[in-house]
Amino acid sequence: MAVRGIRGATTTEEDSETAIVDATTELLAELARENALSAGDIAAVWFTTTPDLTQNFPRPQPGASAGGRPPALRPRDGGARLEPAQPPRCIRVLLLVNTDRPSSAMRFVYLRGAEKLRVTA
């Protein structure tokens, strides 16, 4: 078994706790669905947000797609990036998961305005 990273991102329509919770819940559920993850597969969850999201970041609820674990890290995004410019009100996630699947089988998920961050090779 290996630890693999799975990236994802989404955006919110507004800077409110409700909008952030809804967008984050949707993103985590889609990452879990796309990658056939169960709560026990998730070793850590790291979030970053753009500086225009100022409300308190949500803590996953018990039984949530992130396994009810609090984020390991939640810094603000900023600075130089190799990817296209950040969309406004963007939430990024990196899930570290325990899996037997190869890295090439990991499915990244980009929702709403974050779709332009998808890197294709």
Short mmCIF file of N, CA and C in Angstrom, two decimals:
data_model
loop_
_atom_site.label_atom_id
_atom_site.label_comp_id
_atom_site.label_asym_id
_atom_site.label_seq_id
_atom_site.Cartn_x
_atom_site.Cartn_y
_atom_site.Cartn_z
N MET A 1 0.85 -1.17 0.00
CA MET A 1 0.00 0.00 0.00
C MET A 1 0.90 1.24 0.00
N ALA A 2 0.48 2.26 -0.72
CA ALA A 2 1.24 3.51 -0.83
C ALA A 2 0.35 4.68 -0.48
N VAL A 3 0.98 5.80 -0.17
CA VAL A 3 0.24 7.05 0.04
C VAL A 3 0.29 7.82 -1.27
N ARG A 4 -0.87 8.21 -1.78
CA ARG A 4 -0.97 8.96 -3.03
C ARG A 4 -1.67 10.28 -2.74
N GLY A 5 -1.32 11.29 -3.54
CA GLY A 5 -1.96 12.60 -3.44
C GLY A 5 -2.99 12.78 -4.52
N ILE A 6 -4.13 13.32 -4.15
CA ILE A 6 -5.20 13.62 -5.10
C ILE A 6 -5.56 15.09 -4.93
N ARG A 7 -5.45 15.86 -6.01
CA ARG A 7 -5.74 17.29 -5.98
C ARG A 7 -7.16 17.58 -6.45
N GLY A 8 -7.65 18.70 -5.97
CA GLY A 8 -8.94 19.20 -6.42
C GLY A 8 -9.07 20.66 -6.08
N ALA A 9 -10.04 21.32 -6.70
CA ALA A 9 -10.30 22.73 -6.41
C ALA A 9 -11.72 23.07 -6.81
N THR A 10 -12.23 24.12 -6.19
CA THR A 10 -13.54 24.65 -6.52
C THR A 10 -13.56 26.12 -6.17
N THR A 11 -14.64 26.78 -6.50
CA THR A 11 -14.82 28.18 -6.14
C THR A 11 -16.18 28.36 -5.47
N THR A 12 -16.34 29.49 -4.80
CA THR A 12 -17.62 29.83 -4.19
C THR A 12 -18.14 31.10 -4.82
N GLU A 13 -19.43 31.29 -4.75
CA GLU A 13 -20.05 32.51 -5.27
C GLU A 13 -19.85 33.69 -4.33
N GLU A 14 -19.68 33.38 -3.05
CA GLU A 14 -19.55 34.46 -2.06
C GLU A 14 -18.64 34.02 -0.93
N ASP A 15 -18.18 34.98 -0.17
CA ASP A 15 -17.31 34.75 0.97
C ASP A 15 -18.17 34.63 2.23
N SER A 16 -18.83 33.49 2.36
CA SER A 16 -19.64 33.23 3.54
C SER A 16 -19.37 31.81 4.01
N GLU A 17 -19.56 31.57 5.30
CA GLU A 17 -19.32 30.23 5.83
C GLU A 17 -20.19 29.20 5.12
N THR A 18 -21.45 29.53 4.87
CA THR A 18 -22.35 28.60 4.19
C THR A 18 -21.85 28.26 2.79
N ALA A 19 -21.44 29.27 2.04
CA ALA A 19 -20.94 29.02 0.68
C ALA A 19 -19.67 28.19 0.70
N ILE A 20 -18.79 28.47 1.66
CA ILE A 20 -17.53 27.72 1.77
C ILE A 20 -17.81 26.27 2.15
N VAL A 21 -18.69 26.04 3.13
CA VAL A 21 -19.05 24.69 3.54
C VAL A 21 -19.67 23.93 2.37
N ASP A 22 -20.62 24.55 1.67
CA ASP A 22 -21.28 23.88 0.55
C ASP A 22 -20.30 23.51 -0.54
N ALA A 23 -19.43 24.43 -0.93
CA ALA A 23 -18.46 24.17 -2.00
C ALA A 23 -17.46 23.09 -1.59
N THR A 24 -16.99 23.15 -0.34
CA THR A 24 -16.02 22.18 0.14
C THR A 24 -16.64 20.79 0.24
N THR A 25 -17.86 20.71 0.74
CA THR A 25 -18.56 19.43 0.84
C THR A 25 -18.75 18.81 -0.54
N GLU A 26 -19.18 19.63 -1.49
CA GLU A 26 -19.37 19.15 -2.87
C GLU A 26 -18.05 18.63 -3.45
N LEU A 27 -16.97 19.38 -3.25
CA LEU A 27 -15.67 18.97 -3.79
C LEU A 27 -15.19 17.67 -3.16
N LEU A 28 -15.26 17.55 -1.84
CA LEU A 28 -14.81 16.33 -1.18
C LEU A 28 -15.65 15.13 -1.59
N ALA A 29 -16.95 15.32 -1.73
CA ALA A 29 -17.82 14.22 -2.16
C ALA A 29 -17.47 13.76 -3.57
N GLU A 30 -17.19 14.71 -4.45
CA GLU A 30 -16.85 14.36 -5.83
C GLU A 30 -15.48 13.67 -5.90
N LEU A 31 -14.51 14.14 -5.11
CA LEU A 31 -13.21 13.47 -5.06
C LEU A 31 -13.37 12.03 -4.56
N ALA A 32 -14.18 11.84 -3.53
CA ALA A 32 -14.41 10.50 -2.99
C ALA A 32 -15.08 9.61 -4.03
N ARG A 33 -16.08 10.16 -4.72
CA ARG A 33 -16.80 9.37 -5.73
C ARG A 33 -15.88 9.00 -6.89
N GLU A 34 -15.17 9.98 -7.42
CA GLU A 34 -14.30 9.76 -8.59
C GLU A 34 -13.17 8.77 -8.29
N ASN A 35 -12.77 8.70 -7.03
CA ASN A 35 -11.64 7.86 -6.67
C ASN A 35 -12.03 6.65 -5.81
N ALA A 36 -13.33 6.41 -5.68
CA ALA A 36 -13.86 5.27 -4.90
C ALA A 36 -13.20 5.21 -3.52
N LEU A 37 -13.20 6.35 -2.83
CA LEU A 37 -12.57 6.45 -1.51
C LEU A 37 -13.58 6.21 -0.39
N SER A 38 -13.11 5.60 0.67
CA SER A 38 -13.89 5.54 1.90
C SER A 38 -13.15 6.40 2.93
N ALA A 39 -13.81 6.73 4.00
CA ALA A 39 -13.20 7.59 5.03
C ALA A 39 -11.89 7.01 5.54
N GLY A 40 -11.79 5.70 5.66
CA GLY A 40 -10.58 5.07 6.16
C GLY A 40 -9.39 5.16 5.23
N ASP A 41 -9.62 5.50 3.96
CA ASP A 41 -8.53 5.63 2.98
C ASP A 41 -7.76 6.94 3.15
N ILE A 42 -8.38 7.93 3.78
CA ILE A 42 -7.82 9.28 3.82
C ILE A 42 -6.87 9.42 5.01
N ALA A 43 -5.60 9.74 4.69
CA ALA A 43 -4.58 9.92 5.73
C ALA A 43 -4.52 11.37 6.18
N ALA A 44 -4.69 12.33 5.26
CA ALA A 44 -4.62 13.75 5.60
C ALA A 44 -5.34 14.56 4.54
N VAL A 45 -5.82 15.73 4.97
CA VAL A 45 -6.50 16.66 4.07
C VAL A 45 -5.84 18.02 4.24
N TRP A 46 -5.34 18.59 3.14
CA TRP A 46 -4.73 19.91 3.16
C TRP A 46 -5.55 20.83 2.30
N PHE A 47 -5.90 22.00 2.84
CA PHE A 47 -6.64 23.00 2.09
C PHE A 47 -5.80 24.27 1.94
N THR A 48 -5.99 24.95 0.83
CA THR A 48 -5.52 26.32 0.68
C THR A 48 -6.68 27.13 0.10
N THR A 49 -6.68 28.42 0.39
CA THR A 49 -7.71 29.30 -0.15
C THR A 49 -7.07 30.58 -0.66
N THR A 50 -7.76 31.22 -1.57
CA THR A 50 -7.29 32.52 -2.02
C THR A 50 -7.58 33.55 -0.93
N PRO A 51 -6.83 34.64 -0.91
CA PRO A 51 -6.97 35.63 0.17
C PRO A 51 -8.35 36.29 0.26
N ASP A 52 -9.16 36.19 -0.80
CA ASP A 52 -10.48 36.82 -0.77
C ASP A 52 -11.52 35.99 -0.03
N LEU A 53 -11.16 34.82 0.47
CA LEU A 53 -12.02 34.05 1.36
C LEU A 53 -11.56 34.31 2.78
N THR A 54 -12.33 35.11 3.49
CA THR A 54 -11.92 35.55 4.82
C THR A 54 -12.73 34.91 5.96
N GLN A 55 -13.81 34.24 5.63
CA GLN A 55 -14.63 33.62 6.67
C GLN A 55 -13.92 32.39 7.22
N ASN A 56 -14.32 31.98 8.42
CA ASN A 56 -13.71 30.79 9.01
C ASN A 56 -13.89 29.61 8.09
N PHE A 57 -12.82 28.86 7.93
CA PHE A 57 -12.89 27.69 7.06
C PHE A 57 -13.60 26.58 7.81
N PRO A 58 -14.44 25.81 7.13
CA PRO A 58 -15.23 24.78 7.82
C PRO A 58 -14.37 23.62 8.30
N ARG A 59 -14.80 23.07 9.41
CA ARG A 59 -14.22 21.82 9.90
C ARG A 59 -15.12 20.70 9.41
N PRO A 60 -14.55 19.65 8.81
CA PRO A 60 -15.41 18.55 8.36
C PRO A 60 -16.20 17.97 9.53
N GLN A 61 -17.42 17.61 9.27
CA GLN A 61 -18.28 17.01 10.28
C GLN A 61 -18.00 15.51 10.34
N PRO A 62 -18.22 14.88 11.49
CA PRO A 62 -18.03 13.44 11.57
C PRO A 62 -18.83 12.74 10.48
N GLY A 63 -18.20 11.79 9.82
CA GLY A 63 -18.87 11.06 8.75
C GLY A 63 -18.80 11.75 7.40
N ALA A 64 -18.20 12.93 7.34
CA ALA A 64 -18.09 13.64 6.06
C ALA A 64 -17.12 12.90 5.15
N SER A 65 -17.11 13.28 3.88
CA SER A 65 -16.27 12.59 2.90
C SER A 65 -14.80 12.64 3.25
N ALA A 66 -14.37 13.61 4.02
CA ALA A 66 -12.96 13.70 4.42
C ALA A 66 -12.68 12.85 5.65
N GLY A 67 -13.61 12.01 6.02
CA GLY A 67 -13.39 11.13 7.15
C GLY A 67 -13.55 11.81 8.49
N GLY A 68 -14.10 13.06 8.51
CA GLY A 68 -14.29 13.78 9.75
C GLY A 68 -13.00 14.31 10.34
N ARG A 69 -11.91 14.23 9.58
CA ARG A 69 -10.63 14.72 10.07
C ARG A 69 -10.49 16.21 9.81
N PRO A 70 -9.89 16.95 10.73
CA PRO A 70 -9.65 18.37 10.46
C PRO A 70 -8.54 18.50 9.42
N PRO A 71 -8.51 19.61 8.70
CA PRO A 71 -7.44 19.80 7.72
C PRO A 71 -6.08 19.79 8.42
N ALA A 72 -5.07 19.23 7.75
CA ALA A 72 -3.72 19.23 8.28
C ALA A 72 -3.07 20.60 8.12
N LEU A 73 -3.49 21.32 7.11
CA LEU A 73 -2.88 22.60 6.79
C LEU A 73 -3.91 23.44 6.05
N ARG A 74 -3.96 24.72 6.35
CA ARG A 74 -4.90 25.59 5.65
C ARG A 74 -4.30 26.98 5.49
N PRO A 75 -3.25 27.11 4.68
CA PRO A 75 -2.69 28.43 4.43
C PRO A 75 -3.45 29.16 3.33
N ARG A 76 -3.12 30.41 3.17
CA ARG A 76 -3.67 31.19 2.07
C ARG A 76 -2.84 30.94 0.83
N ASP A 77 -3.51 30.78 -0.31
CA ASP A 77 -2.80 30.70 -1.59
C ASP A 77 -2.26 32.07 -1.93
N GLY A 78 -1.21 32.11 -2.66
CA GLY A 78 -0.67 33.38 -3.12
C GLY A 78 0.73 33.19 -3.66
N GLY A 79 1.27 34.22 -4.22
CA GLY A 79 2.62 34.14 -4.75
C GLY A 79 2.64 33.55 -6.14
N ALA A 80 3.83 33.34 -6.64
CA ALA A 80 4.01 32.85 -8.00
C ALA A 80 3.53 31.40 -8.10
N ARG A 81 2.92 31.07 -9.21
CA ARG A 81 2.42 29.72 -9.46
C ARG A 81 2.80 29.33 -10.88
N LEU A 82 2.95 28.07 -11.11
CA LEU A 82 3.22 27.58 -12.45
C LEU A 82 1.93 27.40 -13.23
N GLU A 83 0.82 27.40 -12.54
CA GLU A 83 -0.47 27.19 -13.17
C GLU A 83 -1.11 28.53 -13.54
N PRO A 84 -2.21 28.51 -14.28
CA PRO A 84 -2.88 29.77 -14.61
C PRO A 84 -3.27 30.53 -13.35
N ALA A 85 -3.57 31.81 -13.52
CA ALA A 85 -3.94 32.67 -12.38
C ALA A 85 -5.11 32.06 -11.62
N GLN A 86 -5.09 32.25 -10.31
CA GLN A 86 -6.16 31.75 -9.45
C GLN A 86 -7.48 32.43 -9.78
N PRO A 87 -8.55 31.67 -9.84
CA PRO A 87 -9.87 32.31 -9.93
C PRO A 87 -10.22 32.89 -8.56
N PRO A 88 -11.13 33.84 -8.49
CA PRO A 88 -11.53 34.40 -7.20
C PRO A 88 -12.25 33.35 -6.34
N ARG A 89 -12.15 33.55 -5.02
CA ARG A 89 -12.83 32.70 -4.03
C ARG A 89 -12.59 31.21 -4.31
N CYS A 90 -11.31 30.85 -4.41
CA CYS A 90 -10.92 29.48 -4.77
C CYS A 90 -10.48 28.70 -3.54
N ILE A 91 -10.95 27.46 -3.45
CA ILE A 91 -10.57 26.51 -2.41
C ILE A 91 -9.87 25.35 -3.11
N ARG A 92 -8.65 25.06 -2.68
CA ARG A 92 -7.92 23.91 -3.21
C ARG A 92 -7.79 22.86 -2.12
N VAL A 93 -7.71 21.61 -2.53
CA VAL A 93 -7.54 20.53 -1.57
C VAL A 93 -6.51 19.55 -2.10
N LEU A 94 -5.75 18.99 -1.18
CA LEU A 94 -4.87 17.86 -1.47
C LEU A 94 -5.23 16.78 -0.47
N LEU A 95 -5.73 15.67 -0.98
CA LEU A 95 -6.01 14.51 -0.14
C LEU A 95 -4.82 13.57 -0.22
N LEU A 96 -4.34 13.12 0.91
CA LEU A 96 -3.34 12.06 0.94
C LEU A 96 -4.09 10.80 1.32
N VAL A 97 -4.04 9.81 0.44
CA VAL A 97 -4.83 8.61 0.64
C VAL A 97 -3.94 7.37 0.61
N ASN A 98 -4.34 6.38 1.39
CA ASN A 98 -3.69 5.07 1.38
C ASN A 98 -4.38 4.22 0.33
N THR A 99 -3.61 3.72 -0.63
CA THR A 99 -4.21 2.97 -1.72
C THR A 99 -3.21 2.01 -2.35
N ASP A 100 -3.73 1.01 -3.01
CA ASP A 100 -2.91 0.09 -3.81
C ASP A 100 -2.89 0.54 -5.27
N ARG A 101 -3.69 1.53 -5.60
CA ARG A 101 -3.78 1.99 -6.99
C ARG A 101 -2.56 2.84 -7.36
N PRO A 102 -2.13 2.80 -8.63
CA PRO A 102 -0.99 3.63 -9.06
C PRO A 102 -1.37 5.10 -9.13
N SER A 103 -0.36 5.97 -9.12
CA SER A 103 -0.59 7.41 -9.22
C SER A 103 -1.40 7.76 -10.46
N SER A 104 -1.16 7.05 -11.55
CA SER A 104 -1.86 7.34 -12.80
C SER A 104 -3.37 7.08 -12.72
N ALA A 105 -3.80 6.34 -11.72
CA ALA A 105 -5.23 6.05 -11.56
C ALA A 105 -5.96 7.09 -10.72
N MET A 106 -5.22 8.02 -10.11
CA MET A 106 -5.85 9.04 -9.28
C MET A 106 -6.57 10.05 -10.17
N ARG A 107 -7.82 10.36 -9.80
CA ARG A 107 -8.65 11.30 -10.57
C ARG A 107 -8.73 12.62 -9.83
N PHE A 108 -8.21 13.68 -10.43
CA PHE A 108 -8.29 15.02 -9.86
C PHE A 108 -9.62 15.63 -10.24
N VAL A 109 -10.15 16.50 -9.38
CA VAL A 109 -11.47 17.09 -9.60
C VAL A 109 -11.38 18.60 -9.48
N TYR A 110 -11.85 19.30 -10.51
CA TYR A 110 -11.89 20.76 -10.53
C TYR A 110 -13.31 21.17 -10.87
N LEU A 111 -13.97 21.87 -9.95
CA LEU A 111 -15.36 22.25 -10.11
C LEU A 111 -15.51 23.76 -10.27
N ARG A 112 -16.66 24.15 -10.81
CA ARG A 112 -17.04 25.56 -10.94
C ARG A 112 -15.93 26.34 -11.62
N GLY A 113 -15.60 27.52 -11.11
CA GLY A 113 -14.60 28.37 -11.74
C GLY A 113 -13.18 27.84 -11.66
N ALA A 114 -12.96 26.78 -10.86
CA ALA A 114 -11.61 26.22 -10.73
C ALA A 114 -11.26 25.28 -11.88
N GLU A 115 -12.21 25.02 -12.78
CA GLU A 115 -11.93 24.13 -13.91
C GLU A 115 -10.76 24.61 -14.74
N LYS A 116 -10.53 25.92 -14.78
CA LYS A 116 -9.41 26.42 -15.59
C LYS A 116 -8.05 26.10 -14.98
N LEU A 117 -8.02 25.60 -13.73
CA LEU A 117 -6.76 25.21 -13.11
C LEU A 117 -6.32 23.81 -13.54
N ARG A 118 -7.22 23.06 -14.18
CA ARG A 118 -6.88 21.71 -14.59
C ARG A 118 -5.67 21.74 -15.51
N VAL A 119 -4.66 20.97 -15.15
CA VAL A 119 -3.45 20.88 -15.95
C VAL A 119 -3.53 19.59 -16.75
N THR A 120 -3.41 19.71 -18.05
CA THR A 120 -3.42 18.51 -18.90
C THR A 120 -2.03 18.29 -19.45
N ALA A 121 -1.63 17.06 -19.48
CA ALA A 121 -0.28 16.74 -19.99
C ALA A 121 -0.38 15.85 -21.18
#
